[in-house]
């Protein structure tokens, strides 16, 4: 009815298309959600301009939908587009950009793109150090992503350094029995075994 009464590119039609896609996403019907979200993206851009922050709503949801579908190239493309829009309005270190950068480390790991994964992790770390406690768990998680990228690139020295920092942060923030810390120890044991530190591997 909205399409008939308002027209394909009416702003309200765009909102309704987004809502339909968002409901499909919530119901985990990701393929059903794609067409209305793509229509919403076009309609938002036509009504508000390509670089409007209002476009972030369908763009971010499309990135999440493509990620859920395992379409990593499109998930990366939409995530990068979101960063471009936010950066133009808020600068390179906006908190929302940092969140997207961390999502991009996971996306590029699935793509096997270690150099881009390392770049996203380093940029996230830079942003975090501008405003967060240097021992925040988010920073520890970013160091784990950086470690993974460096292992993929065969840089054992850098991987060991990043992992040592991640362990230091996690141990300062968590009780010894925390399952997240135990998972990190398992990751560390495997990593140190691969990077030529057998004593550290046995320790963890």
PDB file of C-alpha atoms in Angstrom:
ATOM      1  CA  UNK A   1       0.000   0.000   0.000  1.00  0.00           C
ATOM      2  CA  UNK A   2       2.845   2.418   0.843  1.00  0.00           C
ATOM      3  CA  UNK A   3       4.479   1.748  -2.512  1.00  0.00           C
ATOM      4  CA  UNK A   4       1.189   2.424  -4.314  1.00  0.00           C
ATOM      5  CA  UNK A   5       0.204   5.495  -2.341  1.00  0.00           C
ATOM      6  CA  UNK A   6       3.566   7.158  -1.719  1.00  0.00           C
ATOM      7  CA  UNK A   7       5.809   5.984  -4.570  1.00  0.00           C
ATOM      8  CA  UNK A   8       8.952   3.868  -4.696  1.00  0.00           C
ATOM      9  CA  UNK A   9      11.407   6.530  -3.527  1.00  0.00           C
ATOM     10  CA  UNK A  10       9.305   8.350  -0.962  1.00  0.00           C
ATOM     11  CA  UNK A  11      11.144   8.785   2.341  1.00  0.00           C
ATOM     12  CA  UNK A  12       8.395   6.981   4.263  1.00  0.00           C
ATOM     13  CA  UNK A  13       8.552   4.083   1.809  1.00  0.00           C
ATOM     14  CA  UNK A  14      12.252   3.837   2.614  1.00  0.00           C
ATOM     15  CA  UNK A  15      11.535   3.660   6.337  1.00  0.00           C
ATOM     16  CA  UNK A  16       8.968   0.911   5.799  1.00  0.00           C
ATOM     17  CA  UNK A  17      11.396  -1.020   3.577  1.00  0.00           C
ATOM     18  CA  UNK A  18      14.064  -0.751   6.261  1.00  0.00           C
ATOM     19  CA  UNK A  19      11.654  -1.923   8.961  1.00  0.00           C
ATOM     20  CA  UNK A  20      10.672  -4.936   6.863  1.00  0.00           C
ATOM     21  CA  UNK A  21      14.319  -5.852   6.348  1.00  0.00           C
ATOM     22  CA  UNK A  22      15.134  -5.332  10.022  1.00  0.00           C
ATOM     23  CA  UNK A  23      12.265  -7.608  11.102  1.00  0.00           C
ATOM     24  CA  UNK A  24      13.472 -10.306   8.707  1.00  0.00           C
ATOM     25  CA  UNK A  25      16.968  -9.951  10.168  1.00  0.00           C
ATOM     26  CA  UNK A  26      15.649 -10.305  13.707  1.00  0.00           C
ATOM     27  CA  UNK A  27      13.797 -13.458  12.643  1.00  0.00           C
ATOM     28  CA  UNK A  28      17.064 -14.736  11.075  1.00  0.00           C
ATOM     29  CA  UNK A  29      15.448 -14.716   7.638  1.00  0.00           C
ATOM     30  CA  UNK A  30      18.449 -12.982   6.181  1.00  0.00           C
ATOM     31  CA  UNK A  31      17.797 -13.686   2.505  1.00  0.00           C
ATOM     32  CA  UNK A  32      14.263 -12.344   2.850  1.00  0.00           C
ATOM     33  CA  UNK A  33      15.642  -9.214   4.443  1.00  0.00           C
ATOM     34  CA  UNK A  34      18.087  -8.345   1.661  1.00  0.00           C
ATOM     35  CA  UNK A  35      15.691  -6.999  -1.028  1.00  0.00           C
ATOM     36  CA  UNK A  36      13.866  -4.515   1.234  1.00  0.00           C
ATOM     37  CA  UNK A  37      17.146  -3.382   2.801  1.00  0.00           C
ATOM     38  CA  UNK A  38      18.659  -2.758  -0.629  1.00  0.00           C
ATOM     39  CA  UNK A  39      15.562  -0.762  -1.580  1.00  0.00           C
ATOM     40  CA  UNK A  40      15.825   1.162   1.675  1.00  0.00           C
ATOM     41  CA  UNK A  41      19.467   1.993   0.936  1.00  0.00           C
ATOM     42  CA  UNK A  42      18.562   3.424  -2.471  1.00  0.00           C
ATOM     43  CA  UNK A  43      15.617   5.377  -1.106  1.00  0.00           C
ATOM     44  CA  UNK A  44      17.542   6.867   1.815  1.00  0.00           C
ATOM     45  CA  UNK A  45      20.371   7.940  -0.506  1.00  0.00           C
ATOM     46  CA  UNK A  46      17.938   9.551  -2.942  1.00  0.00           C
ATOM     47  CA  UNK A  47      16.121  11.460  -0.221  1.00  0.00           C
ATOM     48  CA  UNK A  48      19.019  12.487   2.008  1.00  0.00           C
ATOM     49  CA  UNK A  49      22.096  12.352  -0.235  1.00  0.00           C
ATOM     50  CA  UNK A  50      24.764   9.665  -0.546  1.00  0.00           C
ATOM     51  CA  UNK A  51      26.841  10.922   2.375  1.00  0.00           C
ATOM     52  CA  UNK A  52      24.060  11.543   4.891  1.00  0.00           C
ATOM     53  CA  UNK A  53      24.432   9.908   8.288  1.00  0.00           C
ATOM     54  CA  UNK A  54      20.789   8.850   7.945  1.00  0.00           C
ATOM     55  CA  UNK A  55      21.989   6.304   5.383  1.00  0.00           C
ATOM     56  CA  UNK A  56      23.910   4.499   8.118  1.00  0.00           C
ATOM     57  CA  UNK A  57      20.729   2.752   9.218  1.00  0.00           C
ATOM     58  CA  UNK A  58      20.279   0.582   6.087  1.00  0.00           C
ATOM     59  CA  UNK A  59      24.025   0.415   5.353  1.00  0.00           C
ATOM     60  CA  UNK A  60      24.902  -1.000   8.780  1.00  0.00           C
ATOM     61  CA  UNK A  61      22.011  -3.460   8.624  1.00  0.00           C
ATOM     62  CA  UNK A  62      23.099  -4.598   5.154  1.00  0.00           C
ATOM     63  CA  UNK A  63      26.627  -5.179   6.466  1.00  0.00           C
ATOM     64  CA  UNK A  64      25.237  -7.308   9.300  1.00  0.00           C
ATOM     65  CA  UNK A  65      22.941  -9.208   6.939  1.00  0.00           C
ATOM     66  CA  UNK A  66      25.716 -10.030   4.496  1.00  0.00           C
ATOM     67  CA  UNK A  67      27.905 -11.111   7.418  1.00  0.00           C
ATOM     68  CA  UNK A  68      25.159 -13.414   8.671  1.00  0.00           C
ATOM     69  CA  UNK A  69      24.902 -14.890   5.169  1.00  0.00           C
ATOM     70  CA  UNK A  70      28.654 -15.422   4.980  1.00  0.00           C
ATOM     71  CA  UNK A  71      29.003 -12.985   2.084  1.00  0.00           C
ATOM     72  CA  UNK A  72      32.212 -11.519   3.434  1.00  0.00           C
ATOM     73  CA  UNK A  73      33.137  -9.252   0.470  1.00  0.00           C
ATOM     74  CA  UNK A  74      29.785  -7.438   0.669  1.00  0.00           C
ATOM     75  CA  UNK A  75      29.950  -7.315   4.462  1.00  0.00           C
ATOM     76  CA  UNK A  76      33.344  -5.624   4.188  1.00  0.00           C
ATOM     77  CA  UNK A  77      32.182  -3.251   1.464  1.00  0.00           C
ATOM     78  CA  UNK A  78      29.191  -1.997   3.440  1.00  0.00           C
ATOM     79  CA  UNK A  79      31.197  -1.744   6.653  1.00  0.00           C
ATOM     80  CA  UNK A  80      33.842   0.373   4.930  1.00  0.00           C
ATOM     81  CA  UNK A  81      31.115   2.562   3.425  1.00  0.00           C
ATOM     82  CA  UNK A  82      29.705   3.140   6.913  1.00  0.00           C
ATOM     83  CA  UNK A  83      33.148   4.172   8.167  1.00  0.00           C
ATOM     84  CA  UNK A  84      33.506   6.669   5.314  1.00  0.00           C
ATOM     85  CA  UNK A  85      30.224   8.355   6.221  1.00  0.00           C
ATOM     86  CA  UNK A  86      30.969   8.524   9.944  1.00  0.00           C
ATOM     87  CA  UNK A  87      34.530   9.703   9.404  1.00  0.00           C
ATOM     88  CA  UNK A  88      33.385  12.603   7.224  1.00  0.00           C
ATOM     89  CA  UNK A  89      31.164  13.886  10.054  1.00  0.00           C
ATOM     90  CA  UNK A  90      32.941  12.843  13.251  1.00  0.00           C
ATOM     91  CA  UNK A  91      36.586  12.203  12.372  1.00  0.00           C
ATOM     92  CA  UNK A  92      38.717   9.059  12.246  1.00  0.00           C
ATOM     93  CA  UNK A  93      38.561   8.207  15.948  1.00  0.00           C
ATOM     94  CA  UNK A  94      34.788   8.169  16.495  1.00  0.00           C
ATOM     95  CA  UNK A  95      33.714   5.348  18.798  1.00  0.00           C
ATOM     96  CA  UNK A  96      31.331   3.916  16.202  1.00  0.00           C
ATOM     97  CA  UNK A  97      34.210   3.625  13.730  1.00  0.00           C
ATOM     98  CA  UNK A  98      36.204   1.638  16.269  1.00  0.00           C
ATOM     99  CA  UNK A  99      33.324  -0.814  16.683  1.00  0.00           C
ATOM    100  CA  UNK A 100      33.083  -1.308  12.919  1.00  0.00           C
ATOM    101  CA  UNK A 101      36.859  -1.768  12.636  1.00  0.00           C
ATOM    102  CA  UNK A 102      36.678  -4.630  15.126  1.00  0.00           C
ATOM    103  CA  UNK A 103      33.870  -6.208  13.098  1.00  0.00           C
ATOM    104  CA  UNK A 104      36.076  -5.834  10.024  1.00  0.00           C
ATOM    105  CA  UNK A 105      38.878  -7.809  11.677  1.00  0.00           C
ATOM    106  CA  UNK A 106      36.508 -10.779  11.866  1.00  0.00           C
ATOM    107  CA  UNK A 107      35.247 -10.279   8.315  1.00  0.00           C
ATOM    108  CA  UNK A 108      38.737 -10.104   6.841  1.00  0.00           C
ATOM    109  CA  UNK A 109      39.821 -13.145   8.846  1.00  0.00           C
ATOM    110  CA  UNK A 110      37.080 -15.091   7.093  1.00  0.00           C
ATOM    111  CA  UNK A 111      38.285 -13.662   3.784  1.00  0.00           C
ATOM    112  CA  UNK A 112      41.855 -14.735   4.544  1.00  0.00           C
ATOM    113  CA  UNK A 113      42.984 -11.132   4.034  1.00  0.00           C
ATOM    114  CA  UNK A 114      45.617 -10.916   6.751  1.00  0.00           C
ATOM    115  CA  UNK A 115      47.100  -7.571   5.696  1.00  0.00           C
ATOM    116  CA  UNK A 116      43.744  -5.827   5.807  1.00  0.00           C
ATOM    117  CA  UNK A 117      42.921  -7.582   9.078  1.00  0.00           C
ATOM    118  CA  UNK A 118      46.157  -6.264  10.583  1.00  0.00           C
ATOM    119  CA  UNK A 119      45.413  -2.780   9.260  1.00  0.00           C
ATOM    120  CA  UNK A 120      41.912  -2.740  10.755  1.00  0.00           C
ATOM    121  CA  UNK A 121      43.191  -4.046  14.115  1.00  0.00           C
ATOM    122  CA  UNK A 122      45.979  -1.459  14.267  1.00  0.00           C
ATOM    123  CA  UNK A 123      43.583   1.341  13.418  1.00  0.00           C
ATOM    124  CA  UNK A 124      41.132   0.134  16.091  1.00  0.00           C
ATOM    125  CA  UNK A 125      43.945   0.067  18.644  1.00  0.00           C
ATOM    126  CA  UNK A 126      44.996   3.597  17.735  1.00  0.00           C
ATOM    127  CA  UNK A 127      41.435   4.829  18.217  1.00  0.00           C
ATOM    128  CA  UNK A 128      41.032   3.019  21.523  1.00  0.00           C
ATOM    129  CA  UNK A 129      44.234   4.498  22.917  1.00  0.00           C
ATOM    130  CA  UNK A 130      42.923   8.005  22.185  1.00  0.00           C
ATOM    131  CA  UNK A 131      40.104   7.776  24.674  1.00  0.00           C
ATOM    132  CA  UNK A 132      39.941   4.513  26.594  1.00  0.00           C
ATOM    133  CA  UNK A 133      41.853   3.075  29.514  1.00  0.00           C
ATOM    134  CA  UNK A 134      44.927   1.382  28.050  1.00  0.00           C
ATOM    135  CA  UNK A 135      43.980  -1.779  29.984  1.00  0.00           C
ATOM    136  CA  UNK A 136      40.373  -1.938  28.755  1.00  0.00           C
ATOM    137  CA  UNK A 137      39.246  -5.395  27.670  1.00  0.00           C
ATOM    138  CA  UNK A 138      38.316  -4.012  24.274  1.00  0.00           C
ATOM    139  CA  UNK A 139      41.983  -3.214  23.725  1.00  0.00           C
ATOM    140  CA  UNK A 140      42.932  -6.720  24.803  1.00  0.00           C
ATOM    141  CA  UNK A 141      40.510  -8.128  22.259  1.00  0.00           C
ATOM    142  CA  UNK A 142      42.020  -5.923  19.554  1.00  0.00           C
ATOM    143  CA  UNK A 143      45.467  -7.268  20.401  1.00  0.00           C
ATOM    144  CA  UNK A 144      44.132 -10.808  19.967  1.00  0.00           C
ATOM    145  CA  UNK A 145      42.849  -9.889  16.509  1.00  0.00           C
ATOM    146  CA  UNK A 146      46.215  -8.340  15.716  1.00  0.00           C
ATOM    147  CA  UNK A 147      47.974 -11.504  16.917  1.00  0.00           C
ATOM    148  CA  UNK A 148      45.809 -13.619  14.619  1.00  0.00           C
ATOM    149  CA  UNK A 149      46.619 -11.424  11.629  1.00  0.00           C
ATOM    150  CA  UNK A 150      50.334 -11.524  12.382  1.00  0.00           C
ATOM    151  CA  UNK A 151      50.260 -15.313  12.643  1.00  0.00           C
ATOM    152  CA  UNK A 152      48.520 -15.472   9.273  1.00  0.00           C
ATOM    153  CA  UNK A 153      51.292 -13.264   7.873  1.00  0.00           C
ATOM    154  CA  UNK A 154      54.016 -15.455   9.387  1.00  0.00           C
ATOM    155  CA  UNK A 155      55.356 -12.673  11.629  1.00  0.00           C
ATOM    156  CA  UNK A 156      56.115 -14.668  14.784  1.00  0.00           C
ATOM    157  CA  UNK A 157      57.970 -11.868  16.595  1.00  0.00           C
ATOM    158  CA  UNK A 158      55.115  -9.393  16.191  1.00  0.00           C
ATOM    159  CA  UNK A 159      52.518 -12.047  17.055  1.00  0.00           C
ATOM    160  CA  UNK A 160      54.297 -12.911  20.293  1.00  0.00           C
ATOM    161  CA  UNK A 161      54.541  -9.254  21.275  1.00  0.00           C
ATOM    162  CA  UNK A 162      50.850  -8.612  20.604  1.00  0.00           C
ATOM    163  CA  UNK A 163      49.796 -11.761  22.442  1.00  0.00           C
ATOM    164  CA  UNK A 164      51.929 -10.924  25.476  1.00  0.00           C
ATOM    165  CA  UNK A 165      50.144  -7.575  25.661  1.00  0.00           C
ATOM    166  CA  UNK A 166      46.711  -9.216  25.322  1.00  0.00           C
ATOM    167  CA  UNK A 167      47.479 -11.647  28.145  1.00  0.00           C
ATOM    168  CA  UNK A 168      48.740  -8.808  30.360  1.00  0.00           C
ATOM    169  CA  UNK A 169      45.518  -6.857  29.843  1.00  0.00           C
ATOM    170  CA  UNK A 170      43.191  -9.832  30.332  1.00  0.00           C
ATOM    171  CA  UNK A 171      44.965 -10.958  33.510  1.00  0.00           C
ATOM    172  CA  UNK A 172      44.721  -7.444  34.958  1.00  0.00           C
ATOM    173  CA  UNK A 173      40.976  -7.306  34.296  1.00  0.00           C
ATOM    174  CA  UNK A 174      39.688 -10.834  34.971  1.00  0.00           C
ATOM    175  CA  UNK A 175      39.714 -13.362  37.816  1.00  0.00           C
ATOM    176  CA  UNK A 176      41.791 -16.494  37.101  1.00  0.00           C
ATOM    177  CA  UNK A 177      38.699 -18.688  36.637  1.00  0.00           C
ATOM    178  CA  UNK A 178      37.040 -16.445  34.032  1.00  0.00           C
ATOM    179  CA  UNK A 179      36.183 -18.579  30.965  1.00  0.00           C
ATOM    180  CA  UNK A 180      37.371 -15.818  28.623  1.00  0.00           C
ATOM    181  CA  UNK A 181      40.800 -15.872  30.234  1.00  0.00           C
ATOM    182  CA  UNK A 182      40.930 -19.658  30.014  1.00  0.00           C
ATOM    183  CA  UNK A 183      40.077 -19.480  26.301  1.00  0.00           C
ATOM    184  CA  UNK A 184      42.870 -16.947  25.846  1.00  0.00           C
ATOM    185  CA  UNK A 185      45.309 -19.313  27.573  1.00  0.00           C
ATOM    186  CA  UNK A 186      44.320 -22.094  25.178  1.00  0.00           C
ATOM    187  CA  UNK A 187      44.852 -19.733  22.237  1.00  0.00           C
ATOM    188  CA  UNK A 188      48.202 -18.637  23.706  1.00  0.00           C
ATOM    189  CA  UNK A 189      49.395 -22.217  24.168  1.00  0.00           C
ATOM    190  CA  UNK A 190      48.671 -22.999  20.535  1.00  0.00           C
ATOM    191  CA  UNK A 191      50.153 -19.724  19.287  1.00  0.00           C
ATOM    192  CA  UNK A 192      53.368 -19.912  21.275  1.00  0.00           C
ATOM    193  CA  UNK A 193      53.838 -23.500  20.128  1.00  0.00           C
ATOM    194  CA  UNK A 194      53.657 -22.279  16.515  1.00  0.00           C
ATOM    195  CA  UNK A 195      55.908 -19.264  17.057  1.00  0.00           C
ATOM    196  CA  UNK A 196      58.822 -21.045  18.724  1.00  0.00           C
ATOM    197  CA  UNK A 197      58.181 -20.385  22.394  1.00  0.00           C
ATOM    198  CA  UNK A 198      57.661 -23.926  23.763  1.00  0.00           C
ATOM    199  CA  UNK A 199      58.153 -22.922  27.417  1.00  0.00           C
ATOM    200  CA  UNK A 200      55.405 -20.305  27.166  1.00  0.00           C
ATOM    201  CA  UNK A 201      53.211 -22.831  25.362  1.00  0.00           C
ATOM    202  CA  UNK A 202      53.617 -25.311  28.221  1.00  0.00           C
ATOM    203  CA  UNK A 203      52.953 -22.587  30.796  1.00  0.00           C
ATOM    204  CA  UNK A 204      49.597 -21.636  29.313  1.00  0.00           C
TER     205      UNK A 204
END
